[in-house]
């Protein structure tokens, strides 16, 4: 499908999420942690957009920011309401309540996402009550339907979270997120806490559910193999900024940014007879409090030029389609 024929569901413009650093008895702000720093991105309906990067790159904060679980410092998060885009960062309490029906989140740790003192029935029933489903019969039917989607028996609702395996708990979290029939699921490391064999089951299940419900996924993960399997497009983040965006196949076949190349070189090859050259990055990851001037990656980049130390690169379109990279090495190619 061509990009121009796709429907945009999220249009994110210059998003910033900065956390103030306060010191002294007067709690004076002396700086900011720039977790998400000037990110612009479009998310298309029905796609899976993978978001990858090292720990601390801002990918989880980005996921929470577009849901306003973390309040953005600046920029716009425009959501498509039947062709009309509304900025959710300006929503009041009632508007945000309605928005929550359309966008739900699956968190990394399935055990902490479920109240250990409450039965699964209670954890599933409360969101439906909050969103105005007054009939108990209707609530139970909706709970039964979503449990069947994730291959869990409805009679398991009367059990406690500790009675389930890690994979079952994560499937329960996915089912609970689907109760209100959302349009978008933001998945923050949804399988990282699971065994590899269970990961495959959950990922295949998520693909089936996406097809059945026409869901849009924002899939945040460390595991590059998992991201490749799940994603249509992939965003690579470094220190709160996007350094590369591409179609999944294009990114893995021809990574452009030196940071992306180093990340992909770390993927293990399942063949003892095949060797793979690893690109090891030297130097420390800069602090998000005091980012270096110019390109934030220049102090670790093996191909650093003088301009990289003084000028922060924009996202350049590399192939005239969807492959964009924030690197001065490709400036001439983009012109």
Coordinates of C-alpha atoms in Angstrom, one line a residue:
X1 CA 0.0 0.0 0.0
X2 CA 1.3 3.4 -0.9
X3 CA 1.9 5.9 1.8
X4 CA -0.4 8.5 0.2
X5 CA -3.4 6.0 0.4
X6 CA -2.9 5.5 4.1
X7 CA -5.1 7.1 6.8
X8 CA -3.1 9.0 9.5
X9 CA -4.4 8.1 13.0
X10 CA -1.7 10.1 15.0
X11 CA 0.0 13.2 13.7
X12 CA 2.7 14.1 16.2
X13 CA 4.4 17.5 15.8
X14 CA 7.5 18.7 17.7
X15 CA 6.7 16.6 20.8
X16 CA 8.7 17.5 23.9
X17 CA 8.6 15.8 27.3
X18 CA 11.1 17.4 29.7
X19 CA 11.4 16.6 33.4
X20 CA 12.5 19.5 35.6
X21 CA 15.5 19.1 37.9
X22 CA 14.9 20.9 41.2
X23 CA 17.5 21.8 43.8
X24 CA 17.7 23.7 47.1
X25 CA 15.1 24.5 49.7
X26 CA 13.2 26.6 47.2
X27 CA 13.1 23.8 44.7
X28 CA 14.4 26.0 42.0
X29 CA 14.5 24.4 38.5
X30 CA 18.2 24.2 37.5
X31 CA 17.8 22.1 34.4
X32 CA 15.8 19.5 32.5
X33 CA 16.0 15.9 31.6
X34 CA 15.1 16.0 27.9
X35 CA 13.5 12.5 27.6
X36 CA 11.6 13.3 24.4
X37 CA 13.0 16.2 22.4
X38 CA 11.3 17.6 19.3
X39 CA 9.9 14.4 17.8
X40 CA 7.6 14.7 14.8
X41 CA 6.0 11.5 13.4
X42 CA 2.9 10.2 11.6
X43 CA 1.3 6.9 12.6
X44 CA -0.9 5.2 10.0
X45 CA -4.1 3.3 10.8
X46 CA -3.7 -0.4 10.9
X47 CA 0.1 -0.5 10.9
X48 CA 2.6 -1.7 13.5
X49 CA 5.1 1.0 14.2
X50 CA 8.2 -0.4 16.0
X51 CA 10.2 2.0 18.3
X52 CA 13.7 0.8 19.3
X53 CA 16.8 2.2 21.0
X54 CA 19.0 1.8 24.0
X55 CA 17.7 2.1 27.6
X56 CA 17.2 5.7 28.3
X57 CA 16.6 6.8 24.7
X58 CA 13.1 8.0 25.5
X59 CA 11.0 5.4 23.8
X60 CA 8.9 4.5 26.8
X61 CA 8.4 8.1 27.7
X62 CA 7.4 8.8 24.1
X63 CA 4.7 6.0 24.3
X64 CA 3.4 7.5 27.6
X65 CA 3.5 11.0 26.2
X66 CA 1.2 10.3 23.3
X67 CA -1.4 9.0 25.8
X68 CA -0.7 11.9 28.2
X69 CA 0.2 9.5 30.9
X70 CA 3.3 11.7 31.0
X71 CA 2.2 15.3 30.3
X72 CA 4.1 16.7 27.2
X73 CA 6.1 19.9 27.8
X74 CA 5.6 21.1 24.2
X75 CA 4.4 20.2 20.8
X76 CA 1.1 18.6 19.5
X77 CA -0.3 15.1 19.6
X78 CA -3.1 15.2 17.0
X79 CA -5.5 12.2 17.0
X80 CA -7.9 11.4 14.1
X81 CA -11.6 11.7 15.1
X82 CA -13.3 10.6 12.0
X83 CA -11.2 12.9 9.7
X84 CA -11.0 15.7 12.2
X85 CA -7.7 16.0 14.1
X86 CA -7.8 17.1 17.7
X87 CA -4.8 17.9 19.9
X88 CA -5.1 15.6 23.0
X89 CA -2.5 17.7 24.9
X90 CA -5.3 20.4 25.3
X91 CA -8.1 18.0 26.3
X92 CA -10.0 18.6 29.5
X93 CA -10.9 15.7 31.9
X94 CA -14.1 14.7 30.0
X95 CA -12.4 14.7 26.6
X96 CA -9.4 12.7 27.9
X97 CA -11.8 10.1 29.4
X98 CA -13.3 9.6 26.0
X99 CA -9.9 9.4 24.4
X100 CA -8.9 6.6 26.8
X101 CA -11.5 4.4 25.0
X102 CA -9.6 4.8 21.7
X103 CA -6.0 4.3 22.9
X104 CA -5.0 1.7 25.5
X105 CA -1.6 0.6 26.8
X106 CA -0.1 -2.8 27.5
X107 CA 2.7 -2.5 30.1
X108 CA 6.0 -4.3 30.4
X109 CA 5.4 -6.2 33.6
X110 CA 2.1 -8.2 33.5
X111 CA 2.2 -9.0 37.2
X112 CA 2.4 -5.4 38.5
X113 CA -0.3 -4.4 36.0
X114 CA -2.8 -6.6 37.8
X115 CA -3.8 -6.0 41.4
X116 CA -2.6 -9.1 43.3
X117 CA -5.3 -8.7 45.9
X118 CA -8.2 -8.8 43.4
X119 CA -9.5 -11.5 41.3
X120 CA -9.2 -11.2 37.6
X121 CA -13.0 -10.7 37.4
X122 CA -12.8 -7.5 39.5
X123 CA -9.8 -6.2 37.5
X124 CA -11.8 -6.7 34.3
X125 CA -15.1 -5.5 35.5
X126 CA -13.9 -2.1 36.9
X127 CA -12.9 -0.5 33.6
X128 CA -16.3 -1.5 32.1
X129 CA -18.1 0.1 35.0
X130 CA -16.1 3.2 34.7
X131 CA -16.9 3.5 31.0
X132 CA -20.6 3.2 31.6
X133 CA -21.5 -0.4 31.0
X134 CA -24.2 -0.7 33.6
X135 CA -25.5 -4.2 32.8
X136 CA -23.7 -7.0 34.6
X137 CA -24.8 -9.4 31.9
X138 CA -23.3 -7.2 29.2
X139 CA -20.1 -6.7 31.1
X140 CA -19.7 -10.5 31.6
X141 CA -20.3 -11.1 27.9
X142 CA -17.7 -8.5 26.9
X143 CA -15.2 -10.0 29.4
X144 CA -15.9 -13.5 28.0
X145 CA -15.4 -12.3 24.4
X146 CA -12.0 -10.7 25.0
X147 CA -10.8 -13.7 27.0
X148 CA -11.6 -16.0 24.1
X149 CA -9.6 -13.7 21.8
X150 CA -6.5 -14.5 23.9
X151 CA -7.3 -18.2 24.4
X152 CA -8.1 -18.1 28.1
X153 CA -11.2 -19.8 29.5
X154 CA -13.8 -17.4 30.9
X155 CA -14.1 -19.4 34.2
X156 CA -10.5 -18.3 34.9
X157 CA -11.9 -14.9 35.9
X158 CA -12.4 -16.1 39.4
X159 CA -8.7 -16.7 39.9
X160 CA -6.0 -14.4 41.3
X161 CA -3.0 -13.1 39.2
X162 CA -0.5 -15.3 41.0
X163 CA -2.3 -18.4 39.8
X164 CA -1.3 -17.7 36.2
X165 CA 2.0 -18.1 34.3
X166 CA 3.8 -15.0 32.9
X167 CA 2.4 -15.6 29.5
X168 CA -1.1 -16.0 30.7
X169 CA -0.8 -12.8 32.7
X170 CA 0.4 -10.9 29.7
X171 CA -2.5 -12.3 27.7
X172 CA -4.9 -11.1 30.4
X173 CA -3.4 -7.6 30.2
X174 CA -3.9 -7.6 26.5
X175 CA -7.5 -8.8 26.9
X176 CA -8.2 -6.1 29.5
X177 CA -6.8 -3.4 27.1
X178 CA -9.2 -4.7 24.4
X179 CA -12.3 -4.5 26.5
X180 CA -13.3 -1.0 25.5
X181 CA -12.6 -1.8 21.8
X182 CA -9.7 0.6 21.3
X183 CA -8.3 1.7 17.9
X184 CA -4.7 1.9 19.1
X185 CA -2.6 -0.2 21.5
X186 CA 0.7 1.2 22.8
X187 CA 2.7 -1.9 23.7
X188 CA 5.7 -1.1 26.0
X189 CA 8.0 -4.1 26.0
X190 CA 5.0 -6.5 26.0
X191 CA 7.0 -9.7 25.8
X192 CA 10.4 -8.8 27.3
X193 CA 9.6 -10.5 30.7
X194 CA 8.5 -13.8 29.0
X195 CA 10.4 -16.9 27.9
X196 CA 11.2 -17.1 24.2
X197 CA 8.7 -19.8 23.5
X198 CA 6.0 -17.9 25.2
X199 CA 7.0 -14.7 23.4
X200 CA 6.3 -16.3 20.1
X201 CA 2.8 -17.4 21.2
X202 CA 2.0 -13.9 22.5
X203 CA 3.4 -12.1 19.3
X204 CA 1.4 -14.4 17.0
X205 CA -1.7 -13.8 19.1
X206 CA -1.2 -10.1 18.8
X207 CA -0.9 -10.3 15.1
X208 CA -4.2 -12.2 14.8
X209 CA -6.0 -9.8 17.1
X210 CA -4.7 -6.8 15.1
X211 CA -6.0 -8.3 11.9
X212 CA -9.4 -9.1 13.4
X213 CA -9.9 -5.7 15.0
X214 CA -8.0 -3.5 12.6
X215 CA -5.8 -2.3 15.4
X216 CA -2.9 0.1 15.2
X217 CA 0.1 -0.9 17.3
X218 CA 3.0 1.2 18.7
X219 CA 5.4 -1.5 19.6
X220 CA 8.2 -0.5 21.9
X221 CA 11.0 -3.0 22.5
X222 CA 14.7 -3.7 22.9
X223 CA 14.7 -7.0 21.0
X224 CA 15.4 -6.1 17.4
X225 CA 14.4 -9.5 16.2
X226 CA 11.0 -9.2 17.8
X227 CA 10.6 -5.7 16.3
X228 CA 11.5 -6.9 12.9
X229 CA 8.9 -9.7 13.1
X230 CA 6.1 -7.4 14.3
X231 CA 6.7 -4.1 12.6
X232 CA 5.7 -2.5 9.3
X233 CA 7.8 0.5 10.0
X234 CA 10.5 1.1 12.5
X235 CA 11.6 4.3 14.4
X236 CA 15.1 4.3 15.9
X237 CA 15.5 6.7 18.8
X238 CA 18.7 8.1 20.5
X239 CA 18.7 10.5 23.4
X240 CA 15.1 11.6 22.9
X241 CA 15.3 12.1 19.1
X242 CA 14.5 10.1 16.1
X243 CA 17.7 9.2 14.1
X244 CA 16.1 6.9 11.5
X245 CA 12.7 5.9 10.2
X246 CA 12.2 3.2 7.6
X247 CA 10.1 0.3 6.4
X248 CA 11.1 -2.8 8.4
X249 CA 12.7 -4.6 5.5
X250 CA 14.6 -1.5 4.3
X251 CA 15.9 -0.8 7.7
X252 CA 17.3 -4.3 8.2
X253 CA 18.6 -4.6 4.6
X254 CA 20.2 -1.1 4.4
X255 CA 20.6 0.6 7.8
X256 CA 21.9 4.2 7.2
X257 CA 22.6 5.8 10.6
X258 CA 25.9 4.6 12.3
X259 CA 23.9 4.1 15.5
X260 CA 21.3 1.9 13.7
X261 CA 24.1 -0.1 12.1
X262 CA 25.7 -0.7 15.5
X263 CA 22.3 -1.8 16.9
X264 CA 21.7 -4.3 14.1
X265 CA 25.2 -5.7 14.3
X266 CA 24.4 -6.8 17.9
X267 CA 21.6 -9.2 16.7
X268 CA 22.9 -12.8 17.3
X269 CA 23.1 -15.1 14.3
X270 CA 21.6 -18.6 15.0
X271 CA 24.4 -20.4 13.1
X272 CA 27.7 -21.4 14.8
X273 CA 29.4 -21.6 11.4
X274 CA 28.5 -18.1 10.4
X275 CA 30.5 -15.2 11.8
X276 CA 29.2 -11.6 12.0
X277 CA 31.3 -8.5 12.5
X278 CA 30.1 -6.6 15.5
X279 CA 30.3 -2.8 15.5
X280 CA 31.1 -1.8 19.1
X281 CA 30.4 1.8 20.0
X282 CA 33.0 3.5 22.1
X283 CA 32.5 6.2 24.6
X284 CA 29.7 6.8 27.1
X285 CA 26.1 7.6 26.3
X286 CA 25.7 11.4 26.9
X287 CA 23.5 12.6 29.7
X288 CA 20.0 13.7 28.6
X289 CA 20.5 16.7 31.0
X290 CA 23.6 18.1 29.2
X291 CA 23.5 16.9 25.6
X292 CA 26.5 17.6 23.5
X293 CA 26.3 20.3 20.9
X294 CA 25.5 19.3 17.3
X295 CA 24.6 15.7 16.7
X296 CA 24.1 14.0 20.1
X297 CA 25.8 10.8 18.7
X298 CA 28.9 12.5 17.4
X299 CA 31.1 11.5 20.5
X300 CA 30.5 7.8 19.8
X301 CA 30.2 7.9 16.0
X302 CA 33.1 6.2 14.0
X303 CA 32.3 8.5 11.0
X304 CA 32.1 11.8 12.8
X305 CA 32.8 14.9 10.8
X306 CA 33.4 18.5 11.9
X307 CA 29.9 19.6 11.1
X308 CA 28.5 16.9 13.4
X309 CA 30.0 18.6 16.4
X310 CA 28.3 21.9 15.7
X311 CA 25.1 21.3 13.8
X312 CA 22.2 19.1 14.8
X313 CA 21.1 17.2 11.7
X314 CA 17.4 17.2 10.5
X315 CA 15.7 14.1 9.2
X316 CA 16.7 13.8 5.6
X317 CA 14.6 11.8 3.1
X318 CA 17.0 9.2 1.7
X319 CA 15.0 7.4 -1.0
X320 CA 12.1 9.7 -1.8
X321 CA 9.7 7.4 0.0
X322 CA 9.7 6.5 3.7
X323 CA 13.4 6.1 4.6
X324 CA 14.5 9.1 6.6
X325 CA 17.8 9.5 8.5
X326 CA 19.1 12.3 10.8
X327 CA 22.8 12.2 9.7
X328 CA 25.0 14.7 7.9
X329 CA 26.5 11.9 5.8
X330 CA 23.3 11.8 3.7
X331 CA 22.7 15.6 3.3
X332 CA 23.7 15.6 -0.4
X333 CA 21.7 12.5 -1.2
X334 CA 18.6 14.2 0.1
X335 CA 18.9 17.3 -2.0

